[in-house]
Short mmCIF file of C-alpha atoms in Angstrom, two decimals:
data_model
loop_
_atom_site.label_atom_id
_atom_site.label_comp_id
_atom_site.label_asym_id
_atom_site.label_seq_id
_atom_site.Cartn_x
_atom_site.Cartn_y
_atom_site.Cartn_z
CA UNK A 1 -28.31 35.32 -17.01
CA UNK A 2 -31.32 32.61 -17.29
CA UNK A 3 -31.41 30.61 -20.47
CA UNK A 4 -34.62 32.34 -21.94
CA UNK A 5 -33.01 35.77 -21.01
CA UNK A 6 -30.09 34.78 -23.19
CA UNK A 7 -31.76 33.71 -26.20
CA UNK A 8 -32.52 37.10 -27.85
CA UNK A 9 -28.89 38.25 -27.50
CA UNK A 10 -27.80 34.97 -29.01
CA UNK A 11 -29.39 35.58 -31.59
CA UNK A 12 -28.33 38.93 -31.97
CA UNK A 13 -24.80 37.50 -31.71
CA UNK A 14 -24.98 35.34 -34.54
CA UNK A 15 -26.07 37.62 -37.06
CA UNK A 16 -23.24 39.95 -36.39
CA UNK A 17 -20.55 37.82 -35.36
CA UNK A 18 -18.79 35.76 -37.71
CA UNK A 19 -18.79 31.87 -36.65
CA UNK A 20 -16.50 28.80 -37.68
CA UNK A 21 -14.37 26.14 -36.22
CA UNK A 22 -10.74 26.10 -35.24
CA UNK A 23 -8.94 23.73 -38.21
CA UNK A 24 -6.01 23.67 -37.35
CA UNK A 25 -3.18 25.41 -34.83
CA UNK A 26 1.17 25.81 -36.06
CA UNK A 27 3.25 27.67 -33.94
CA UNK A 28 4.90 29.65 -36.56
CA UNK A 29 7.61 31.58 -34.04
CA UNK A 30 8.71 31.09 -30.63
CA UNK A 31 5.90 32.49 -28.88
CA UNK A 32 3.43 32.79 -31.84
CA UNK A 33 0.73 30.24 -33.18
CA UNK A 34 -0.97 30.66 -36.52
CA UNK A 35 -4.86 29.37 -35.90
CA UNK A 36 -6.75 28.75 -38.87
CA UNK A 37 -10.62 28.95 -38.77
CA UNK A 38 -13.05 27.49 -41.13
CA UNK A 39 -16.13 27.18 -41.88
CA UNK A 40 -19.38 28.41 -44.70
CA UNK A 41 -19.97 31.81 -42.91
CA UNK A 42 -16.37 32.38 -43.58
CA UNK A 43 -16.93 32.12 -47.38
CA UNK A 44 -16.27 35.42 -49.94
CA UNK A 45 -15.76 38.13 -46.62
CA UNK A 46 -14.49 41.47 -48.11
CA UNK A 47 -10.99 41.87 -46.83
CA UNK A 48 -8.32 44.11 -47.68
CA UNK A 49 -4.66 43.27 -46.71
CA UNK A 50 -3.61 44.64 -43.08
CA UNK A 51 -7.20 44.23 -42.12
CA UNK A 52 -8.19 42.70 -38.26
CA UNK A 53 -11.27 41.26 -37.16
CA UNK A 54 -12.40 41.35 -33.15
CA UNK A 55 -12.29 37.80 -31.69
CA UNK A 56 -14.70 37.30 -29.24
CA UNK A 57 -11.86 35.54 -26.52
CA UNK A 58 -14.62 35.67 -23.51
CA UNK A 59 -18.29 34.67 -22.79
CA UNK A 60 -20.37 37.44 -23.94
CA UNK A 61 -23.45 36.23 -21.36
CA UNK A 62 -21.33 35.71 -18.33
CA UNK A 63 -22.63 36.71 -15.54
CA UNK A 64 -18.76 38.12 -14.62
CA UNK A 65 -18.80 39.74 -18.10
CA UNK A 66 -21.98 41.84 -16.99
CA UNK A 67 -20.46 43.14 -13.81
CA UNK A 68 -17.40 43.59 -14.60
CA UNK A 69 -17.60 44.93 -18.20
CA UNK A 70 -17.14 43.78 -21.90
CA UNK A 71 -13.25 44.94 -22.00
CA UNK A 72 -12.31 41.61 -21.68
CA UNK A 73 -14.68 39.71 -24.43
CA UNK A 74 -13.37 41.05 -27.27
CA UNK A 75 -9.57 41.29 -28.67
CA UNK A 76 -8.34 42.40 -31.99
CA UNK A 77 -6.51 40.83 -34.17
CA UNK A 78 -4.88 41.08 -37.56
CA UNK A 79 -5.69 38.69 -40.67
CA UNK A 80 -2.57 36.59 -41.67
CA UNK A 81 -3.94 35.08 -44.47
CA UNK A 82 -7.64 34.52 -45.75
CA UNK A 83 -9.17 31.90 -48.49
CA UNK A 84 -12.74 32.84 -49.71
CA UNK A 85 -13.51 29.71 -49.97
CA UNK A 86 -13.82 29.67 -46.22
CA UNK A 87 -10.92 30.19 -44.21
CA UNK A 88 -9.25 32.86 -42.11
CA UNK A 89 -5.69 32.34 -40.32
CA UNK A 90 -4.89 34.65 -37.21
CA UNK A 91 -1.24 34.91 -35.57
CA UNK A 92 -1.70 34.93 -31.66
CA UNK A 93 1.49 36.53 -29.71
CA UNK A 94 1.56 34.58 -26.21
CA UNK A 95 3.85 36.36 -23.68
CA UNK A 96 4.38 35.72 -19.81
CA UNK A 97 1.79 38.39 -18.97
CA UNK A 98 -1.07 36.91 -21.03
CA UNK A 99 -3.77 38.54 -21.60
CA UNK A 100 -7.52 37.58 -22.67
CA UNK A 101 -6.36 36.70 -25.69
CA UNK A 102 -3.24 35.21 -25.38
CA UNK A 103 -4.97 32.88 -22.92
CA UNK A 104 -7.83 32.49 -25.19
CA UNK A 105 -5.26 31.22 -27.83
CA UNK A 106 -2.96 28.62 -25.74
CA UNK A 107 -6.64 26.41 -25.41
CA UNK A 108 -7.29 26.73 -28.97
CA UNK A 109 -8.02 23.44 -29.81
CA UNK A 110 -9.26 21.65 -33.50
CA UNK A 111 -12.97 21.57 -33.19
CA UNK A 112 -13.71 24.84 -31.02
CA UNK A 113 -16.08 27.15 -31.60
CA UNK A 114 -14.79 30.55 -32.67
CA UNK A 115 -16.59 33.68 -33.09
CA UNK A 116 -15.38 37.14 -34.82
CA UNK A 117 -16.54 40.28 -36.10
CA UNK A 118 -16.28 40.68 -39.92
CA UNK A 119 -12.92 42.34 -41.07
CA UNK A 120 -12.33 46.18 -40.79
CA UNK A 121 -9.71 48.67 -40.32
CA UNK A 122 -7.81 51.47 -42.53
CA UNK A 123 -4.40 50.38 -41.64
CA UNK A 124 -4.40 48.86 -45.10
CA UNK A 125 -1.45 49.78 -48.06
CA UNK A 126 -2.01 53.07 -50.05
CA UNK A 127 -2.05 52.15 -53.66
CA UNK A 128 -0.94 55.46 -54.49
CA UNK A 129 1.65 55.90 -52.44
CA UNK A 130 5.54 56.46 -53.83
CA UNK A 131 6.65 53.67 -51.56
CA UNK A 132 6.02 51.66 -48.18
CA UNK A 133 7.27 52.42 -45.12
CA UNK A 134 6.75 49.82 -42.54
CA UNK A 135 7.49 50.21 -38.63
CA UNK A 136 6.83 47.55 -35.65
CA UNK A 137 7.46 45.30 -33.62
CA UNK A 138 5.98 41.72 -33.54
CA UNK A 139 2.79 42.09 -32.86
CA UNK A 140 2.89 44.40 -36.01
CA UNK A 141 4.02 41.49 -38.30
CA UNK A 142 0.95 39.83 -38.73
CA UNK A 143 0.01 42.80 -40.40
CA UNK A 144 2.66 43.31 -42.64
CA UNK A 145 2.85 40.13 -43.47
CA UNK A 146 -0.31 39.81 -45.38
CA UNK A 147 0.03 43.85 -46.32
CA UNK A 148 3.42 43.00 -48.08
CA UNK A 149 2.35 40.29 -49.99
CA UNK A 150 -0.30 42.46 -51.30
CA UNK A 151 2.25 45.09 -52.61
CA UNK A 152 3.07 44.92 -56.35
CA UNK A 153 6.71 43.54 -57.43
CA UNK A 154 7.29 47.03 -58.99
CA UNK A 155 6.33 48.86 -55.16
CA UNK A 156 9.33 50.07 -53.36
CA UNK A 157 9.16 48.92 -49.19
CA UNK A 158 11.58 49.54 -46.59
CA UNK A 159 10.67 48.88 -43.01
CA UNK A 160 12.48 48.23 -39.17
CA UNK A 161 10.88 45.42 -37.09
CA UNK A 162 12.00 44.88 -33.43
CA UNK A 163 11.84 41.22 -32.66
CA UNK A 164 13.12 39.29 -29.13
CA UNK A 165 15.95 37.54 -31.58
CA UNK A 166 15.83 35.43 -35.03
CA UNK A 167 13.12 33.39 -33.54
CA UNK A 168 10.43 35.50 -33.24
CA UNK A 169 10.39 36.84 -36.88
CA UNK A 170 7.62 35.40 -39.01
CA UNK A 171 7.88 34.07 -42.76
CA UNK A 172 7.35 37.83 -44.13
CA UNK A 173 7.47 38.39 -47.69
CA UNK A 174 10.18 40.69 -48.87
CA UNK A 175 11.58 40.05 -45.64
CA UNK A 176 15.38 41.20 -46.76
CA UNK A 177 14.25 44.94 -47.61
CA UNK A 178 13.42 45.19 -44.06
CA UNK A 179 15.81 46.17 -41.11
CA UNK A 180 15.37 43.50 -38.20
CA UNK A 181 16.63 45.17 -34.74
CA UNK A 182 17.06 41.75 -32.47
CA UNK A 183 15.96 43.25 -28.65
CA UNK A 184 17.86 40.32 -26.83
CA UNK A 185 17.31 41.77 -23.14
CA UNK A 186 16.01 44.74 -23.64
CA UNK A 187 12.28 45.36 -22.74
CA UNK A 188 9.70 45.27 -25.49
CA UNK A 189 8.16 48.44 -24.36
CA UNK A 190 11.74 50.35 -24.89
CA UNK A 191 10.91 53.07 -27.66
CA UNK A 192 13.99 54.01 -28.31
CA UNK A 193 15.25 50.74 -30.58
CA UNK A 194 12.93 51.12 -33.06
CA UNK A 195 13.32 55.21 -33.55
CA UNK A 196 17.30 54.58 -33.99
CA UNK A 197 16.06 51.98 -36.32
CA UNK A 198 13.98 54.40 -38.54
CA UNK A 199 16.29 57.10 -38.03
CA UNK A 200 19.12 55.10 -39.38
CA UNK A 201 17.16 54.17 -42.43
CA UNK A 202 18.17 55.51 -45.64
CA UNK A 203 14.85 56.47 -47.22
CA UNK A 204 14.46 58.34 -50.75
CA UNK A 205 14.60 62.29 -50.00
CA UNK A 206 10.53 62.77 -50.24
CA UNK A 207 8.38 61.29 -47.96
CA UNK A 208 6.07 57.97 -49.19
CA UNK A 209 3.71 56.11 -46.69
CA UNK A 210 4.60 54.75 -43.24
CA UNK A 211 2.70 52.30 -41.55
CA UNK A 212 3.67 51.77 -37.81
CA UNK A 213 1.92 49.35 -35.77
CA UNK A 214 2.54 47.77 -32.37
CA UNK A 215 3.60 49.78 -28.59
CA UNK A 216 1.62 52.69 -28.54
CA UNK A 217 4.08 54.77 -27.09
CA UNK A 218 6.85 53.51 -29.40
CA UNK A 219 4.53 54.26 -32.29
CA UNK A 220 3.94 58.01 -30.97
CA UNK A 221 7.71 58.31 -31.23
CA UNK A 222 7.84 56.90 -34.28
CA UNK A 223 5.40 59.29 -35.83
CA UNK A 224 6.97 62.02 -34.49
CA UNK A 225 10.03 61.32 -35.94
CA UNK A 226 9.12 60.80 -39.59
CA UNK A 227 7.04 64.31 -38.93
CA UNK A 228 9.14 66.43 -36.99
CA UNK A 229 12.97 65.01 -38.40
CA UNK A 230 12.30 64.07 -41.69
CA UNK A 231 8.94 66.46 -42.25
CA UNK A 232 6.38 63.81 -43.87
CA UNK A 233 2.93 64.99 -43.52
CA UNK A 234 0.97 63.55 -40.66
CA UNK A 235 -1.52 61.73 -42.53
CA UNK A 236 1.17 59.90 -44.86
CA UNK A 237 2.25 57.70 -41.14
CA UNK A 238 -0.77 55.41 -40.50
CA UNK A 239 -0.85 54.30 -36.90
CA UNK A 240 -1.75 50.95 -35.74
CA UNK A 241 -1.43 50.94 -31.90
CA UNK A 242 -1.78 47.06 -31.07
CA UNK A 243 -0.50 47.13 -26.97
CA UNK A 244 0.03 49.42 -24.17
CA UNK A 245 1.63 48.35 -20.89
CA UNK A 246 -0.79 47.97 -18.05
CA UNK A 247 -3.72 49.03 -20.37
CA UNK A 248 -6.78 46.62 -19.87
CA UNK A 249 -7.70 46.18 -23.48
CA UNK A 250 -4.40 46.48 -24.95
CA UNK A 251 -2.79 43.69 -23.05
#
């Protein structure tokens, strides 16, 4: 695309994208890095807890990006932590088959430009609900980190997180009310883990709010479970489906 065709859609860019700098980059787990990103745009955002913004992880006026689509540009991404003063911290899972933005996140570098949509998403706590239910694996922890640390002291939360081993569990409030199922060798994508995990759970007899986040499949089974076994309505388990194997988009 010429320089004069790309103008208008810059400009289109920035006044729906989000912009700032990369301030700094942590690994905060064995494979994950927490990347904070600053900057005045980034100042008083509405956010709720459990919230994700799309990071734009490609360049939107490649020529490649016009043939081959826009599946690629764009990745989501939960909010770890946000100051309204003007800065926004993601946790970025990198894995041996990276992805766009799992790529996009091992060059992250102080300095770099970074571009996002403003936060959205429903997979936020229910402040009504009788307690918290919370289901994933790591890419779900993100999440739950922010969403538990939103929770009242006086809110009951039980949970199951699959994790590789101790090393890939992040700093998550409340973190001893949860159930941690260590995978060792097992494959990320197994679904069964995590349903013996919920199924094993001893929950109050009446059903509260679940919020299950990470393999899509896994969180299908999930769902079904607290439905079908334990006969919670379907709109009390909030789904969050964050990867797929072999799904371009969801990589």
């Amino acid at each position: 695309m010429s320089t004069a065709g790309a103008r208008p859609i810059r400009r289109i860019l920035d006044r729906v994208l989000v912009s700032g700098t990369v301030e700094d980059v942590v690994p905060v787990a064995r494979h994950m890095r927490r990347i904070r990103i600053g900057g005045a745009s980034l100042r008083d955002l509405d956010w709720t807890p459990g919230q994700h913004v799309r990071l734009q992880v490609g360049d939107l006026l490649s020529p490649q990006t016009w043939l081959r689509g826009f599946r690629d540009v764009l990745r989501t991404y939960s909010i770890w932590d946000y100051d309204p003063r003007g800065s926004l911290d993601l946790c970025i899972l990198d894995h041996a088959e990276a992805g766009p933005g799992a790529l996009w996140s091992r060059q992250a570098s102080i300095g770099r430009h970074v571009a996002f949509t403003r936060p959205e998403g429903r997979f936020v706590p229910r402040g009504d609900a009788p307690y918290h239910l919370f289901v994933g694996d790591e890419t779900a922890e993100v999440a739950f980190g922010a969403m538990l640390r939103a929770l009242p002291g006086s809110a009951r939360a039980y949970g199951a997180v699959a994790v590789g081993g101790p090393d890939d569990r992040l700093p998550l409030s409340r973190s001893d009310e949860l159930t941690w199922v260590y995978r060792d060798s097992a494959s990320p994508a197994d679904t069964d883990l995590l349903v013996h995990a919920v199924r094993s759970l001893a929950l109050p007899d009446h059903p509260g709010v679940a919020y299950v986040a990470g393999q899509a499949r896994t969180c299908q089974a999930v769902r079904e479970h607290l439905v079908r076994e334990r006969g919670w309505p379907r709109d009390a388990v909030l789904v969050k489906a964050f990867w797929a194997p072999g799904k371009r988009g969801l990589d």
